[in-house]
Coordinates of C-alpha atoms (C1' of nucleotides) in Angstrom, one line a residue:
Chain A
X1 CA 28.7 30.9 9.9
X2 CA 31.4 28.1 9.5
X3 CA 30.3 26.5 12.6
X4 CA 26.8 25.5 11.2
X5 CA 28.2 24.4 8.2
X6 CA 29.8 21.9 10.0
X7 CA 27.0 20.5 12.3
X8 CA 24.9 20.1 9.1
X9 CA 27.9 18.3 7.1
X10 CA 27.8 16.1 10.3
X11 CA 24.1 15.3 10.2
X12 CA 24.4 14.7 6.8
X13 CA 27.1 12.0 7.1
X14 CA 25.4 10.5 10.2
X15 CA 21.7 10.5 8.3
X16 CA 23.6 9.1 5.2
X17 CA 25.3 6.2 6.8
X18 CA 21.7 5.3 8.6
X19 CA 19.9 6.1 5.4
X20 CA 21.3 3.5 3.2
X21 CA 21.1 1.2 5.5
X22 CA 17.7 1.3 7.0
X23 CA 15.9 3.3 4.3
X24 CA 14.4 6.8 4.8
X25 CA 10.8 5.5 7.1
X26 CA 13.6 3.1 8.9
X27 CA 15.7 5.6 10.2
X28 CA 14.2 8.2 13.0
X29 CA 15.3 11.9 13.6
X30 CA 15.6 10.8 17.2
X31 CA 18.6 8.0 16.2
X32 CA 20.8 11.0 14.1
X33 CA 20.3 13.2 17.2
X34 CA 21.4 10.9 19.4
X35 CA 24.4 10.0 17.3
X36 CA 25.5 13.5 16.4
X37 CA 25.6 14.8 19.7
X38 CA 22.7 17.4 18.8
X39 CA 19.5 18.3 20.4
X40 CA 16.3 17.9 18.3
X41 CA 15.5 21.4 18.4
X42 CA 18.9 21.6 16.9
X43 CA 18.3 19.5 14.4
X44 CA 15.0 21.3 13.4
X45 CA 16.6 24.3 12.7
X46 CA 19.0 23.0 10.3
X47 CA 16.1 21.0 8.5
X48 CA 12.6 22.2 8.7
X49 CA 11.9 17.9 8.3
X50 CA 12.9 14.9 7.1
X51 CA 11.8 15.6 3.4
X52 CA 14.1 18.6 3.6
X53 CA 17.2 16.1 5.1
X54 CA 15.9 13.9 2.0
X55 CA 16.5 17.0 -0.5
X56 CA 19.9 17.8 0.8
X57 CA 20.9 14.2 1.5
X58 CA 19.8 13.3 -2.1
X59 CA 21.9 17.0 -3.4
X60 CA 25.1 15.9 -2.0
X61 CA 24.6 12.4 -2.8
X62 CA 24.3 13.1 -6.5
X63 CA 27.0 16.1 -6.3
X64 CA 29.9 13.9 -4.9
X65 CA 28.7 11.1 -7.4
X66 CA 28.9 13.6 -10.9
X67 CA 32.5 14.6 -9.0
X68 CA 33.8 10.8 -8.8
X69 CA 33.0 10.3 -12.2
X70 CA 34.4 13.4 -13.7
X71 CA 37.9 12.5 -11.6
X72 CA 37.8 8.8 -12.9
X73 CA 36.7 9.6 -16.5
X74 CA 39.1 12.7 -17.3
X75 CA 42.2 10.7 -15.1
X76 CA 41.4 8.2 -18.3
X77 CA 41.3 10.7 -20.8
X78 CA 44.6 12.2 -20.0
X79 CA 46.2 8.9 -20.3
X80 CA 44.7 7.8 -24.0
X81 CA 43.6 10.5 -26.4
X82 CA 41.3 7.3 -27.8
X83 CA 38.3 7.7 -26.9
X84 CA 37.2 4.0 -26.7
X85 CA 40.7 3.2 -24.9
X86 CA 39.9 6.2 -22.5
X87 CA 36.6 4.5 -21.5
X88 CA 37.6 1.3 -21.5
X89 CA 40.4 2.5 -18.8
X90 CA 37.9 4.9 -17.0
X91 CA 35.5 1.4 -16.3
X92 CA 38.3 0.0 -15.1
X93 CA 39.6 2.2 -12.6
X94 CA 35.7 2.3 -11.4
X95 CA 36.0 -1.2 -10.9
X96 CA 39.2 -0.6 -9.0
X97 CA 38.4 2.2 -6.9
X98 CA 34.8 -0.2 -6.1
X99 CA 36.8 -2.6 -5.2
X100 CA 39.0 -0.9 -2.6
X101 CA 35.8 0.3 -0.5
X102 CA 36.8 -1.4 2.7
X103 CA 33.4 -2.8 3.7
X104 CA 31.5 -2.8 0.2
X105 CA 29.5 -0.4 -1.8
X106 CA 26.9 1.3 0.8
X107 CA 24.6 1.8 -1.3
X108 CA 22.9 4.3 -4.2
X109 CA 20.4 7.1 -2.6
X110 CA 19.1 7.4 -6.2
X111 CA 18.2 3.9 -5.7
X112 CA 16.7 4.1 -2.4
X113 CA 15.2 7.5 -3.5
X114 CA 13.7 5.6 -6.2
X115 CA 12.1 2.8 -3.8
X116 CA 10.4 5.7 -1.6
X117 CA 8.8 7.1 -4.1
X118 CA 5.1 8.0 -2.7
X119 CA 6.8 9.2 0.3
X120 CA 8.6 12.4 -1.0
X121 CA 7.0 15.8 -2.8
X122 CA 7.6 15.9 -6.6
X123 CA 11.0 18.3 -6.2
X124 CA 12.7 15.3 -4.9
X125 CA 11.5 12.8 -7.4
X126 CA 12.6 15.2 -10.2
X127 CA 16.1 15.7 -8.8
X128 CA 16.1 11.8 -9.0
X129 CA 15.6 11.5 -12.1
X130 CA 17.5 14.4 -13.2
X131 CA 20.4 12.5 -11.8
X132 CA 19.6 9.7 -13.8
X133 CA 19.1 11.2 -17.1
X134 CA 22.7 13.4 -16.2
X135 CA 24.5 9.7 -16.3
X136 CA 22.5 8.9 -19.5
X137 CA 24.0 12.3 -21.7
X138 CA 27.6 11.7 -19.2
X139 CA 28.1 8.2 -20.7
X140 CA 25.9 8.6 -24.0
X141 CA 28.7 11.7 -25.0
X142 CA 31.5 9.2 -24.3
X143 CA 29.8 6.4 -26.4
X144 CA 29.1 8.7 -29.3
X145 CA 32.3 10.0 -29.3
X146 CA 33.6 6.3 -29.5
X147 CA 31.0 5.8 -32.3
X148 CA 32.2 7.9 -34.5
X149 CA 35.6 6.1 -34.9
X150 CA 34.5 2.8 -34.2
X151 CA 31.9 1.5 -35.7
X152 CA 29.9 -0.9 -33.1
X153 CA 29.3 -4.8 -34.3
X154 CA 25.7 -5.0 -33.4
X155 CA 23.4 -1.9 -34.0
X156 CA 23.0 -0.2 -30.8
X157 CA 20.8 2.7 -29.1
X158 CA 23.3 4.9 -28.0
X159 CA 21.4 5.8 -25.0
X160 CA 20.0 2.5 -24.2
X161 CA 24.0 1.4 -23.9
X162 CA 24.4 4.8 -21.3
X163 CA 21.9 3.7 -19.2
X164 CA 23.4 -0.1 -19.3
X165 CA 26.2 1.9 -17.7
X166 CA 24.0 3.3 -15.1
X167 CA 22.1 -0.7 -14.7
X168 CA 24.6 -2.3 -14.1
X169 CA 26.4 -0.2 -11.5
X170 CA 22.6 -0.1 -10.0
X171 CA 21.9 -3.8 -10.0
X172 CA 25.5 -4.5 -8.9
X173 CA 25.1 -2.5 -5.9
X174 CA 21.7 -4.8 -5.1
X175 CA 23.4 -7.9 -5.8
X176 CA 26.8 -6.9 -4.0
X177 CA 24.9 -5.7 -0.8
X178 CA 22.1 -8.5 -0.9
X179 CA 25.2 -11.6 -1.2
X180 CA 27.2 -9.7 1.2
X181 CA 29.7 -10.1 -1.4
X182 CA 32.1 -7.0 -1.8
X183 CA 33.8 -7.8 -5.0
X184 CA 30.7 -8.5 -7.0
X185 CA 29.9 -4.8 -8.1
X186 CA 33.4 -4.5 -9.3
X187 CA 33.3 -7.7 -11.3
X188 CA 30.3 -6.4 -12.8
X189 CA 31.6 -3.3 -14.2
X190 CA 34.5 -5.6 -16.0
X191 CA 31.7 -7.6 -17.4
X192 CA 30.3 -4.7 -18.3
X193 CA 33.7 -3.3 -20.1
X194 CA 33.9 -6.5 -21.7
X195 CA 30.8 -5.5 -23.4
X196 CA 31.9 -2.6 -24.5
X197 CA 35.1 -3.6 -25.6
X198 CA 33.5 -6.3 -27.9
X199 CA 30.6 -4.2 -29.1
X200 CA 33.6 -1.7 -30.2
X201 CA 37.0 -3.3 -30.8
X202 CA 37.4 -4.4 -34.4
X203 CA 37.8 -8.9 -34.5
X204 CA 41.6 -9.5 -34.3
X205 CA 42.4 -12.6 -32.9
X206 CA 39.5 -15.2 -31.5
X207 CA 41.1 -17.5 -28.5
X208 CA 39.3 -20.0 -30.1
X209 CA 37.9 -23.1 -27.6
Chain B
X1 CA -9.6 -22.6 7.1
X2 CA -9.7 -21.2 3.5
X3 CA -11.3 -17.7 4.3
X4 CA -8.4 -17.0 6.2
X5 CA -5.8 -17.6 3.3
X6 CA -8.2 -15.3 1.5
X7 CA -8.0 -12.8 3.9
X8 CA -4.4 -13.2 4.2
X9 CA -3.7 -13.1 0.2
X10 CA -5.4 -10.1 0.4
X11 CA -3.2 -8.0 2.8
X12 CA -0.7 -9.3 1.1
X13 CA -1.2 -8.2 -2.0
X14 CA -2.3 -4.4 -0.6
X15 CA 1.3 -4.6 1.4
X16 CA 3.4 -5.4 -1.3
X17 CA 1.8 -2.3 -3.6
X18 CA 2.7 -0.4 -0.7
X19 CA 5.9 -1.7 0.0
X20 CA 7.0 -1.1 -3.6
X21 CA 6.1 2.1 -3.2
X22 CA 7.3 3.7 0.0
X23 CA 9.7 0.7 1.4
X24 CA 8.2 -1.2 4.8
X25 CA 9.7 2.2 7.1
X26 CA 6.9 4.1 5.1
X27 CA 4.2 1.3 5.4
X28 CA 2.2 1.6 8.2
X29 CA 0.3 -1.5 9.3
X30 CA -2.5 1.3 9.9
X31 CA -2.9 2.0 6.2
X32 CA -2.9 -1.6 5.2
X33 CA -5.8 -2.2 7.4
X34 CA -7.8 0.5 6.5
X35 CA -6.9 -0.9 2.2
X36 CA -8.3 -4.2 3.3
X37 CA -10.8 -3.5 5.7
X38 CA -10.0 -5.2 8.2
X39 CA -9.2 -4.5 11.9
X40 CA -6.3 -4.0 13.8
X41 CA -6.7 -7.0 15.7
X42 CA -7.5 -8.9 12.3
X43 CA -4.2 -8.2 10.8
X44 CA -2.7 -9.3 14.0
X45 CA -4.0 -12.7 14.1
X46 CA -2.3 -13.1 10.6
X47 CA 1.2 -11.8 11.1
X48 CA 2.5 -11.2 14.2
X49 CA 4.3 -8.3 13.5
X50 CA 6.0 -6.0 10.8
X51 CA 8.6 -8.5 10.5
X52 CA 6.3 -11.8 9.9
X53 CA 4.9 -9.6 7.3
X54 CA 8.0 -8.8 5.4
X55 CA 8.7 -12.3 5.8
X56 CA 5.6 -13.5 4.2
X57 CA 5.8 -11.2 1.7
X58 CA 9.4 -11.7 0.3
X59 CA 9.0 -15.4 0.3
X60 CA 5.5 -14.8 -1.8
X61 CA 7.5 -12.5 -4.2
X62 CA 10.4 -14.8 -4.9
X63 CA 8.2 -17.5 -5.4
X64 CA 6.2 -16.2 -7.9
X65 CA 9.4 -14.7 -9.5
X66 CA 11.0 -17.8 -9.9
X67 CA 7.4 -19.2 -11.7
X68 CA 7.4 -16.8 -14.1
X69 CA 11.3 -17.1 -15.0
X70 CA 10.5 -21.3 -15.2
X71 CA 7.3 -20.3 -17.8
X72 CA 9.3 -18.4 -20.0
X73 CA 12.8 -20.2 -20.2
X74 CA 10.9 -23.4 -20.2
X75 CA 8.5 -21.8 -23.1
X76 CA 11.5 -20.9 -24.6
X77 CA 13.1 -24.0 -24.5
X78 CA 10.2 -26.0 -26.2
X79 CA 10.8 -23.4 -28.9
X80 CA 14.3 -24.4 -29.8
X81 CA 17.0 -27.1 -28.7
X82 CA 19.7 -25.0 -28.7
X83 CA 21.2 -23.6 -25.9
X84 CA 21.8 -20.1 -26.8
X85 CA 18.8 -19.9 -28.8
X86 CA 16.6 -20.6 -26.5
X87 CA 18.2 -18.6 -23.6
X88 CA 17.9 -15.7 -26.5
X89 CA 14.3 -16.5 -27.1
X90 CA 13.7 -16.2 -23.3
X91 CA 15.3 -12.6 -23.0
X92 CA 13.3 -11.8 -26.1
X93 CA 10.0 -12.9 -24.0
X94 CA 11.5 -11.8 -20.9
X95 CA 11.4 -8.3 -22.6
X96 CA 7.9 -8.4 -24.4
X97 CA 6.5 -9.6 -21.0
X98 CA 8.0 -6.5 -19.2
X99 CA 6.9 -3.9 -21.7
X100 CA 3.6 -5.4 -21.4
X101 CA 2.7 -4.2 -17.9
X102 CA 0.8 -1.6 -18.0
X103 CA 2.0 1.0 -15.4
X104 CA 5.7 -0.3 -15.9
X105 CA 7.7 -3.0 -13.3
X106 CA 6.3 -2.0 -9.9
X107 CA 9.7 -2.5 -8.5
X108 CA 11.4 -5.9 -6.6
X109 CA 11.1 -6.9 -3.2
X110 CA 14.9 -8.3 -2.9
X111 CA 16.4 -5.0 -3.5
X112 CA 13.6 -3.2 -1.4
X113 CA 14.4 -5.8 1.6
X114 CA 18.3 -5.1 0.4
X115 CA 17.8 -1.3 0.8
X116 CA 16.4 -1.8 4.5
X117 CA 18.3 -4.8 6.0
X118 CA 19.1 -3.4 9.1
X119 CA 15.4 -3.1 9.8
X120 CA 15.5 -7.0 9.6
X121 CA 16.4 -10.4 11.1
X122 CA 18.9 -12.4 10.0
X123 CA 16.4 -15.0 8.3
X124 CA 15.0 -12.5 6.0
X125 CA 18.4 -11.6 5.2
X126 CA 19.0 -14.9 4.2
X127 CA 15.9 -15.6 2.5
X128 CA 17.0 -12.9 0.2
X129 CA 20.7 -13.9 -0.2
X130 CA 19.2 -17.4 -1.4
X131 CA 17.2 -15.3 -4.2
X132 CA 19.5 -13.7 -5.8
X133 CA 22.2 -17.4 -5.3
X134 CA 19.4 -18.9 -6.8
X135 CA 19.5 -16.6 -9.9
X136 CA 22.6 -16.9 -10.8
X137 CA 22.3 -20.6 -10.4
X138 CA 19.6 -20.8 -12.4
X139 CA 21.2 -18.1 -15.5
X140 CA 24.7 -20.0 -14.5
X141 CA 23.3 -23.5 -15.3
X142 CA 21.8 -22.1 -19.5
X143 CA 25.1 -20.0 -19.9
X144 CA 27.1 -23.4 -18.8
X145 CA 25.0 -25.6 -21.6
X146 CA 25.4 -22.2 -24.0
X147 CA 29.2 -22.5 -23.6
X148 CA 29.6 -26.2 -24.0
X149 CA 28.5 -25.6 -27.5
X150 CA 29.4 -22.4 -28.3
X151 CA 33.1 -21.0 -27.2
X152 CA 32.8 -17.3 -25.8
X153 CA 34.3 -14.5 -28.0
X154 CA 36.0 -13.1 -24.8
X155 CA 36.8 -14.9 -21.8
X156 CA 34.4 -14.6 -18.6
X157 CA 33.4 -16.3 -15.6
X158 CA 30.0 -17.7 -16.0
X159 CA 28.6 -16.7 -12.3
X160 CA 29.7 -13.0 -13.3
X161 CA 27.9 -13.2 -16.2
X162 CA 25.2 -15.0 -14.5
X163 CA 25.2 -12.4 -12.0
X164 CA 25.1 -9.7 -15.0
X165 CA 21.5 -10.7 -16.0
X166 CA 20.1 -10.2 -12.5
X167 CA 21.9 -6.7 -12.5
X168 CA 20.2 -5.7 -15.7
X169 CA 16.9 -6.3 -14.2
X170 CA 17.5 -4.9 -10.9
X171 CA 19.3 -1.9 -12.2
X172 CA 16.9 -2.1 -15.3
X173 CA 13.9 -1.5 -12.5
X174 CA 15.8 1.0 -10.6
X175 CA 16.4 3.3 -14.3
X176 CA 12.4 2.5 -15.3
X177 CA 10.8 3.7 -12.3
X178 CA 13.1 6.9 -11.2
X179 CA 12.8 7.8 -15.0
X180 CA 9.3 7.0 -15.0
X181 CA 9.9 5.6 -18.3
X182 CA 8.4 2.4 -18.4
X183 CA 10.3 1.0 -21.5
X184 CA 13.7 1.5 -20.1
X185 CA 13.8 -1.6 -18.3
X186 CA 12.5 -3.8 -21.5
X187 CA 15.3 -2.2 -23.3
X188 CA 18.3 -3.1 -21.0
X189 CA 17.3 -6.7 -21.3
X190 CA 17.3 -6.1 -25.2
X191 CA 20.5 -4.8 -24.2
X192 CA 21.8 -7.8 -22.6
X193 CA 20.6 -9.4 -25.3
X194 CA 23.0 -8.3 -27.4
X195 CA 25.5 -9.0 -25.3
X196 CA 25.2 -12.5 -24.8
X197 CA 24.5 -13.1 -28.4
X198 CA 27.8 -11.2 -29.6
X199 CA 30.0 -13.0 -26.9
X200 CA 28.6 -16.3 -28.1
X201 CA 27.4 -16.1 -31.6
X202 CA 30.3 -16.8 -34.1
X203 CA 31.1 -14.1 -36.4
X204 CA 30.0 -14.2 -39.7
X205 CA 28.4 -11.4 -41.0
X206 CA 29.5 -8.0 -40.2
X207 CA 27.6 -4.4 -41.1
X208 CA 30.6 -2.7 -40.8
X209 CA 30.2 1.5 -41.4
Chain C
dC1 C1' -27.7 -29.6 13.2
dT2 C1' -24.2 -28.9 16.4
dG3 C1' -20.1 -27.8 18.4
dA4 C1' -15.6 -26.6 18.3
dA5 C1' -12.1 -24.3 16.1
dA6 C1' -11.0 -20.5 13.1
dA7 C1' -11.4 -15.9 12.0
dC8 C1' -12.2 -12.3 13.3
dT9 C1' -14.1 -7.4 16.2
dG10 C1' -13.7 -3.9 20.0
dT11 C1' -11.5 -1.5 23.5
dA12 C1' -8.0 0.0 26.1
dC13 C1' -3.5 0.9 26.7
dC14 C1' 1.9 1.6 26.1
dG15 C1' 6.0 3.9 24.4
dC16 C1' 8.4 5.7 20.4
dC17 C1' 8.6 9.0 16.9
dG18 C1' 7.8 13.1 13.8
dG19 C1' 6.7 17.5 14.3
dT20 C1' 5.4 22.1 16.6
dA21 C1' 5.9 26.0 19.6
dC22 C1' 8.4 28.9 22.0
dA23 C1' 11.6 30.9 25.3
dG24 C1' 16.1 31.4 26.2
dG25 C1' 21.2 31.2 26.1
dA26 C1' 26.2 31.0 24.3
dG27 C1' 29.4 33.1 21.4
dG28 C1' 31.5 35.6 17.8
dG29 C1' 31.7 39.7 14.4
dG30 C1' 30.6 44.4 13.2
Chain D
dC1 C1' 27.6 46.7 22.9
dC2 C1' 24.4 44.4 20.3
dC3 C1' 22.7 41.5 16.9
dC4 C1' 22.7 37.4 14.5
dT5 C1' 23.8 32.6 14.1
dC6 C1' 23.5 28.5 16.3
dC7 C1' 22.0 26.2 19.2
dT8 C1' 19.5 24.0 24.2
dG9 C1' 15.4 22.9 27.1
dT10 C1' 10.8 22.0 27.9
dA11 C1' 6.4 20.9 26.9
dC12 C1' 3.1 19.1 24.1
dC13 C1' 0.4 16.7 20.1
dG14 C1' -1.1 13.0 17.2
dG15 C1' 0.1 8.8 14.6
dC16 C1' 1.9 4.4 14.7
dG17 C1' 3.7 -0.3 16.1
dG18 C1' 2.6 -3.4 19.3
dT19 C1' 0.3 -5.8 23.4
dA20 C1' -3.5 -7.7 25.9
dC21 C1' -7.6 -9.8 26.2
dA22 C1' -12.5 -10.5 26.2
dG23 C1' -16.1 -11.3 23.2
dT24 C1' -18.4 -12.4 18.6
dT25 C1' -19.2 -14.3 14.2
dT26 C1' -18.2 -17.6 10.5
dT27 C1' -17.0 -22.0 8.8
dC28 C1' -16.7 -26.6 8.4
dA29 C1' -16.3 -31.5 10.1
dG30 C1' -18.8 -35.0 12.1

DNA sequence: CTGAAAACTGTACCGCCGGTACAGGAGGGG
DNA sequence: CCCCTCCTGTACCGGCGGTACAGTTTTCAG
C-alpha cells in the first residue's frame, strides 16, 4: 500500500540522518523508533534487521546520488555543446549546489559503508563498490569525450583522473566535516576543476608572477 | 611499569585493526579482550572506557602519521634543495610507500572518528580537527617555499591546495578499500602529482597529439 | 630479599540493545 | 464481508558496555 511506503521512506530518512552521523554500530534500532513515532515490532516488519536497513539505506543513498549528478552534468551539457566547457561548468555548479547545503555536507554512506566493512554480508559490499566503479565509467565517459578534442598536457590514465573526481569529493567531505568547515568541500571541487581545466585547456596567456 | 605499556600497546594495536574495520559502534570491547587475552577487568584498568580508548587510539594514529610524513618529506628534502622538487620527490615516495603495503591502506582513524562524531566528546573532536589543521599546515608551509620560487600557472589559495593533498589521501583510502583495489590510492597521489607539477612547473616542452 | 606498588584476575551484577516470537487489531480495497 | 497490509503489545533471550570490588600475581626499587 501507499501508506507503508511512507513509514519506510520515513525510517529511512530518520536512520540516514543518525547514520552519518553516528555510524551504523552507533546508531540503535531503539533511537529510529523512538524518533519515528513507530513501534519496534513495526519496524521489524519493514526490515527483517539492520543489515537489511543497511541495503536499502545504502540503495537510496547511491540512487539519489547517480540522480544529482545526471541533473548537474546534463543542466551543463545543454548550456555548452563542448564537452570540456560542459564539465568544467557541471564542477562548478557541484561546487555551488555544495555550497548552499545549509549545515554542510552530511556525509557519504559509500564512505561510511566502506569504513564498516566486516560488519555487513558481501551483497552490501558489492553494491559499494558498484557505486564506486559507476562514478569511475560516469566521469571516465566525460573525460574521454574531452580527450578526444583536447589533447591533455601531461599523460594521464583516464580512469585514474575519474576516480580523482570521486577522491576528492570523498576526502572533501572528511575534511569539510572533520574542520567543521562548510565551504571546504566546495573549494575543493574548484581546485579540482582547476586541475582539469589546466590538464585540458590549450596555454593562452600565463599571469605571470 | 613497562609491562603495562606492553600490555597497553598491545590492545591497542588489536583495537585499531578492528576499528578500521567495523568503526568503534562495531567494536566490542568483548572481542578485543578475547584478541589480546586479557580480562575484562584488565582492559579496564587501562582505559576507562570506550571513549579513553578512542582517545588513545587517535592520538597514537596521528602521531605516528605525522612521523612517517616527517621521514619522507625530510628524506625527500636531503634529496634535492628545491622546493618543488623535493615536495615532488616526497609524493613519488609517498606513493611507492603506499603501494608497498601488502593488504592495501587499512584505512584512517581521522575520517573513522569523523564518520562517528556524535558518539564522541568534544576533546576527541578536537583532537581530530587539530590533525587535519596540522596537515594543511604542514603541505601549506612546502607549497608556500614552492611558490616563492616558482609562480603558479593558475591562481589558487595555498590552504585549498594544501587541503587538496589531504583529500586525495582520504578520498584515495576511501576509493582503495571499497574497490578493494589496493593500487587505487597509490595512483591518486601519482595523480596529485601531476597536478602540482603542471601548476608549477614552467612550460617548456609540450607532447602535443 | 622484601615490600609496596603496578598489573592484573574473578565474580557478580546492571541496564541497554538487537533480535525473535507470536497474538492481535485497525483500516481499506475487492 | 473478508482478506491483506500495516501495524501494536508483550514477553523474552543473549550479548555488550560498564561498575564494583575483593583478591592475586608480577615487577621493580631500595
Amino acid at each position: 500500500m501507499r501508506k507503508g511506503e511512507e513509514t519506510r521512506t520515513r525510517i529511512l530518512d530518520v536512520a540516514e540522518a543518525a547514520v552519518l552521523q553516528k555510524g551504523f554500530g552507533g546508531t540503535s534500532i531503539e533511537e529510529l523508533i523512538a524518533e519515528t513515532g513507530i513501534t519496534k515490532s513495526g519496524f521489524f516488519y519493514h526490515f527483517r534487521d539492520k543489515n537489511e536497513l543497511a541495503k536499502a539505506l545504502l540503495n537510496r543513498y547511491i540512487e539519489n546520488d547517480e540522480r544529482i549528478y545526471d541533473e548537474i552534468f546534463s543542466r551543463a551539457r545543454e548550456l555548452t555543446g563542448d564537452p570540456l566547457q560542459s564539465f568544467l561548468l557541471g564542477l562548478k555548479l557541484l561546487s555551488e549546489l555544495l555550497s548552499d547545503l545549509p549545515n554542510g555536507h552530511p556525509g557519504c554512506l559509500v564512505a561510511t559503508v566502506c569504513y564498516y566493512e566486516r560488519l555487513f554480508d558481501r551483497e552490501i559490499q558489492e553494491t559499494n563498490r558498484n557505486a564506486v566503479l559507476a562514478w569511475r565509467r560516469r566521469f571516465g565517459r566525460m573525460l574521454r569525450e574531452i580527450m578526444e578534442v583536447y589533447p591533455p598536457r601531461e599523460p594521464v590514465d583516464v580512469d585514474q583522473l575519474a576516480d580523482m573526481v570521486s577522491s576528492v569529493l570523498e576526502g572533501g567531505i572528511v575534511l569539510s566535516k572533520t574542520l567543521k568547515e562548510p565551504n571546504t568541500l566546495a573549494e575543493q571541487v574548484l581546485m579540482l576543476r582547476t586541475f582539469v581545466k589546466m590538464l585540458f585547456l590549450p596555454v593562452a596567456e600565463m599571469p605571470r608572477a
